[in-house]
Short mmCIF file of C-alpha atoms in Angstrom, two decimals:
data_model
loop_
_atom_site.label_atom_id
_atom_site.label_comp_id
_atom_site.label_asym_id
_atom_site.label_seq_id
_atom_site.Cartn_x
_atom_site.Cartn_y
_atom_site.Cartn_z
CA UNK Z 250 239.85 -176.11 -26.57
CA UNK Z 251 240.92 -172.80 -28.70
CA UNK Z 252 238.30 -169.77 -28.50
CA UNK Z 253 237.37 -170.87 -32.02
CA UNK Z 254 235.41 -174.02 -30.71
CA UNK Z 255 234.74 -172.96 -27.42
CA UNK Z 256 232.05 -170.66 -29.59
CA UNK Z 257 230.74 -172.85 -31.81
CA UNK Z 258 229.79 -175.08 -28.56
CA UNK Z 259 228.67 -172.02 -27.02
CA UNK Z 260 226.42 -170.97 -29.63
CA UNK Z 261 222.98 -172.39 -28.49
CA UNK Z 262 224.12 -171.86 -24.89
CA UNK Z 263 223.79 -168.72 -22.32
CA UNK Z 264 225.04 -167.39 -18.97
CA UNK Z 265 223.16 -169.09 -15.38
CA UNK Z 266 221.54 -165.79 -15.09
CA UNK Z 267 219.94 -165.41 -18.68
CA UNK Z 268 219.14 -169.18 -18.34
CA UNK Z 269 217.28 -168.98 -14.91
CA UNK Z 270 214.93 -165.80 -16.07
CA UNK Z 271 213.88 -167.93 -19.08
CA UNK Z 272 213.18 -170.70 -17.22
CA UNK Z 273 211.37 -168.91 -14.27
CA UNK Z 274 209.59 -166.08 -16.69
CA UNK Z 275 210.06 -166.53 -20.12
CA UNK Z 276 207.60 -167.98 -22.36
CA UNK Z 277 206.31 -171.03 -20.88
CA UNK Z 278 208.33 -170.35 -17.55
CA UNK Z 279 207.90 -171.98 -14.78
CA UNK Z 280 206.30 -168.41 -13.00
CA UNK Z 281 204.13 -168.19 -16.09
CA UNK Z 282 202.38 -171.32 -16.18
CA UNK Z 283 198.49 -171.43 -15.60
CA UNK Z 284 198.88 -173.36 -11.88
CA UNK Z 285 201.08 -170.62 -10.56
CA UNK Z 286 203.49 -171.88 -7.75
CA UNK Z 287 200.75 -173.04 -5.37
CA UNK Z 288 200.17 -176.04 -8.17
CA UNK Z 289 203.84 -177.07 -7.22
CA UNK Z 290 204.39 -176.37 -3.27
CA UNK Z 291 202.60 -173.89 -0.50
CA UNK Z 292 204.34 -171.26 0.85
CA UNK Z 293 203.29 -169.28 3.94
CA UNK Z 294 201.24 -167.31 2.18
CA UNK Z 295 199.07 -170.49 0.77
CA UNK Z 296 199.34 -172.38 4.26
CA UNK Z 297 196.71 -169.73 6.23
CA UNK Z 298 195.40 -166.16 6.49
CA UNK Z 299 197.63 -165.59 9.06
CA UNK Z 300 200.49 -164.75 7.73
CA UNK Z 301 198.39 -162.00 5.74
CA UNK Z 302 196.86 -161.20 9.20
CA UNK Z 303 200.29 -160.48 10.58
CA UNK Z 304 201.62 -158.44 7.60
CA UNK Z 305 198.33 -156.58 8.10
CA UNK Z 306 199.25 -155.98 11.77
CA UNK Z 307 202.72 -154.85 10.68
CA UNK Z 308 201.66 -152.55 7.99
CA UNK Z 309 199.27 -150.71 10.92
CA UNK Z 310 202.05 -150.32 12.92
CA UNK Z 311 204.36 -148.38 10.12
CA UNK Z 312 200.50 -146.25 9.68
CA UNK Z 313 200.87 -145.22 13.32
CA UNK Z 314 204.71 -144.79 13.21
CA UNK Z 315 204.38 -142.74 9.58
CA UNK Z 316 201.24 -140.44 11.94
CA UNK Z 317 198.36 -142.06 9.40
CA UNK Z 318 199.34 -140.26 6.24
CA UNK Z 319 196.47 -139.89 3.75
CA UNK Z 320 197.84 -142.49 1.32
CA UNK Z 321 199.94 -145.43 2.96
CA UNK Z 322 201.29 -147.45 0.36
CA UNK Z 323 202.16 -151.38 0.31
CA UNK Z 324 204.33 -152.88 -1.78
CA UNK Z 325 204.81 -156.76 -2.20
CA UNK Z 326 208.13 -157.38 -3.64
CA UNK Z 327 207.76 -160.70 -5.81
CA UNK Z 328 204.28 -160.98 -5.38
CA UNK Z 329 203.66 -163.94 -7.21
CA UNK Z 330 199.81 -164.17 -7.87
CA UNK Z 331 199.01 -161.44 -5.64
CA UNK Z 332 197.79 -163.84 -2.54
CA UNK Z 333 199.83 -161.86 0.14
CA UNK Z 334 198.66 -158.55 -0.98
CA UNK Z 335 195.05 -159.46 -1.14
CA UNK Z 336 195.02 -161.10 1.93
CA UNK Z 337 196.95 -158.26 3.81
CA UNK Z 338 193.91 -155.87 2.17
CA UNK Z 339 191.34 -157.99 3.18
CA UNK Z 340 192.62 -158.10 7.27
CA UNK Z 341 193.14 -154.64 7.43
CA UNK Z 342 191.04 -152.58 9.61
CA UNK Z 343 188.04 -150.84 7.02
CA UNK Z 344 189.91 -146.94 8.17
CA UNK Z 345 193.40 -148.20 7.09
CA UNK Z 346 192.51 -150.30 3.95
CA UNK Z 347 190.85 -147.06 2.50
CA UNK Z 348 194.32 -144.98 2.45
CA UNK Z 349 196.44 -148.20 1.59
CA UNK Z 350 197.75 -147.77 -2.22
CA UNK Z 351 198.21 -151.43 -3.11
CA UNK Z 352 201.12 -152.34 -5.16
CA UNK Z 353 202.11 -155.91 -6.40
CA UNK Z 354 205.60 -156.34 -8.32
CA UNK Z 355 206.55 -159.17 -10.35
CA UNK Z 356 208.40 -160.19 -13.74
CA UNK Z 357 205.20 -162.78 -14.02
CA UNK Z 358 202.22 -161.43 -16.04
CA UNK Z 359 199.19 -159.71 -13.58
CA UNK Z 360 197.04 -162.52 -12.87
CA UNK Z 361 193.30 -162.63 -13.90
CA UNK Z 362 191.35 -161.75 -11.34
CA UNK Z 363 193.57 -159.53 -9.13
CA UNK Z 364 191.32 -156.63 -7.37
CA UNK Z 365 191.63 -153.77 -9.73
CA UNK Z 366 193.00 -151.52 -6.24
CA UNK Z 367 196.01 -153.45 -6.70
CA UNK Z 368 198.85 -151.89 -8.92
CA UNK Z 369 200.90 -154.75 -10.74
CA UNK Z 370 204.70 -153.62 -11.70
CA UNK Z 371 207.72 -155.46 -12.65
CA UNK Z 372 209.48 -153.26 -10.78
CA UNK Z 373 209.55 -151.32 -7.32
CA UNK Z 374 207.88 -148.33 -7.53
CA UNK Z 375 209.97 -144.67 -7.75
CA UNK Z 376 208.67 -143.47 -4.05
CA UNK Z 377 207.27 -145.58 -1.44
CA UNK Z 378 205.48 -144.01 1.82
CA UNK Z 379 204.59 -146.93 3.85
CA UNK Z 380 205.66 -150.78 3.86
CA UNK Z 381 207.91 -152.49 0.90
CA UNK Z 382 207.78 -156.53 2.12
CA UNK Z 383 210.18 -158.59 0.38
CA UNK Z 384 208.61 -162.25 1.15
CA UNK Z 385 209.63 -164.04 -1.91
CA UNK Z 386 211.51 -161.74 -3.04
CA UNK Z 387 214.78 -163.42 -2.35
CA UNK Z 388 213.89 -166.74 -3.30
CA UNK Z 389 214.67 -166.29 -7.09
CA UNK Z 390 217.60 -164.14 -7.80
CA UNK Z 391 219.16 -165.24 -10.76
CA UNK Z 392 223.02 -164.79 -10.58
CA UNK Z 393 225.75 -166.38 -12.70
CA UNK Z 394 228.09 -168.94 -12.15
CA UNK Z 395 231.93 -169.24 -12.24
CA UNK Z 396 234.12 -172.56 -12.17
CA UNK Z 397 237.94 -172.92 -12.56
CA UNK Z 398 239.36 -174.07 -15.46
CA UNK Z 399 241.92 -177.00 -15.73
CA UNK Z 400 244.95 -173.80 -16.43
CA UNK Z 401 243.15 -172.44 -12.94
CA UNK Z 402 241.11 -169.70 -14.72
CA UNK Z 403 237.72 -168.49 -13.60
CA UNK Z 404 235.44 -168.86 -15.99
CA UNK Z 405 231.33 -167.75 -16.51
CA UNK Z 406 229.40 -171.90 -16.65
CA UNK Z 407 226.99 -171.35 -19.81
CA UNK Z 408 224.09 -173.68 -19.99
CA UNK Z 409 222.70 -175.08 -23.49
CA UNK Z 410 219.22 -175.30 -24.29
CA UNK Z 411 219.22 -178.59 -22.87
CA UNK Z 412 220.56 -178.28 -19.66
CA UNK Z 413 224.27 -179.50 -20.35
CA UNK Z 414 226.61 -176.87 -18.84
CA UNK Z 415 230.31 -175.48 -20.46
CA UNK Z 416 233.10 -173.35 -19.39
CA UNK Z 417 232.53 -170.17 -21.27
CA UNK Z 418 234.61 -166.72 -20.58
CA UNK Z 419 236.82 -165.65 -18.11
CA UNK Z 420 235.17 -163.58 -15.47
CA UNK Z 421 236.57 -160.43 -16.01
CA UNK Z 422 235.28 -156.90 -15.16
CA UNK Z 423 233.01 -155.89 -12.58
CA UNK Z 424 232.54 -159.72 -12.48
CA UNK Z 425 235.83 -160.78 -11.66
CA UNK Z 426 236.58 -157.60 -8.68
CA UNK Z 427 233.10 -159.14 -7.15
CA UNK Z 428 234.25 -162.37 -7.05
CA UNK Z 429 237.80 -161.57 -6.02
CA UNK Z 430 236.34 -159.65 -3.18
CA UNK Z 431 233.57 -162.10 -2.01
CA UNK Z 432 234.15 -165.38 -3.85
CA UNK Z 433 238.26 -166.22 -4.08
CA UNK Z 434 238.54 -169.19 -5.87
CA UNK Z 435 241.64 -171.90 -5.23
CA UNK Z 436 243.41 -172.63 -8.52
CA UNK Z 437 241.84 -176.43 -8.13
CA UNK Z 438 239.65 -177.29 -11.50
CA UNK Z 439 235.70 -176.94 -10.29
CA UNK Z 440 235.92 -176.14 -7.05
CA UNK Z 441 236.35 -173.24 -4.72
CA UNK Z 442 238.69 -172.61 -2.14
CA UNK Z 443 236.83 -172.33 1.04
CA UNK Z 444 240.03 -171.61 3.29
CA UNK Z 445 239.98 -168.80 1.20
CA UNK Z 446 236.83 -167.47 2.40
CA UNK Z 447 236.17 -164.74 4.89
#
């Protein structure tokens, strides 16, 4: 296929990455929709107020290890609609809950409702003096994905608008020394070369 067609295919199509935050956060996205993730599966969070209790217990300990600063601040990295951090607020002890500054991040709007204590960013905050918990964090990273090519060239998998995938760009750049270094792909079309890695 010359570059000439490979971009007229590619037009209505975009990188994994771009294509995973739309679906997850853009309009209509699955993080965005009215039933929240709890309308789809439970988490630990949803299953009890335990695991809040235990967070709680956590976040007391970093209190007595930090020497019970006047603010102690807790941060829940992909916070979702805020269940964790609530619940961790509501099982602390009354002395400790009334230095915590409460801080929710996530790319998802701040949910109605949310205790107005309760700082919602899409971002972690500049300084942090307590507890940053990263519970869900992890669980939607969106990254980008490389295949070989028939001539064995390692190139960026675009998705269209309706879900069909294509062999866009080579991986080149910063893109191509990280995948070099932790990725090596064999020269075989579609699939990677795992004697190649580490």
């Amino acid at each position: 296929m010359t570059d000439e067609a490979t971009r007229e295919t590619a037009e209505d199509a975009r990188g994994w990455r771009a294509a995973t935050e739309a679906a997850l956060y853009g309009p209509g996205g699955f993080y965005r929709r009215p039933e929240g993730p709890a309308g789809h599966f439970r988490t630990s969070v949803h299953a009890s107020g335990l695991f809040a209790e235990a967070v709680a217990e956590l976040l007391c300990r970093v209190d007595e290890a930090l020497d019970r600063p006047g603010t102690l601040d807790f941060v829940d990295m992909g916070a979702g609609r805020g269940e964790l951090v609530t619940g961790v607020l509501a099982a602390l002890p009354a002395d400790v809950a009334a230095r915590v500054r409460a801080c929710a991040v996530d790319l998802a709007d701040r949910p109605p409702g949310l205790p107005d204590r309760i700082t919602w960013l899409a971002e972690l905050p500049r300084t942090v003096s307590g507890l940053v918990f990263a519970n869900e964090w992890l669980d939607n990273v969106p990254v980008e994905v490389a295949e070989v090519d028939a001539a064995g060239v390692p190139r960026l998998v675009l998705v269209r608008r309706d879900g069909t995938e294509l062999l866009g760009r080579p991986v080149s750049g910063a893109e191509a020394e990280w995948l070099a270094r932790w990725w090596p792909l064999g020269a075989e079309p579609g699939q990677p070369d795992l004697r190649a890695q580490p």
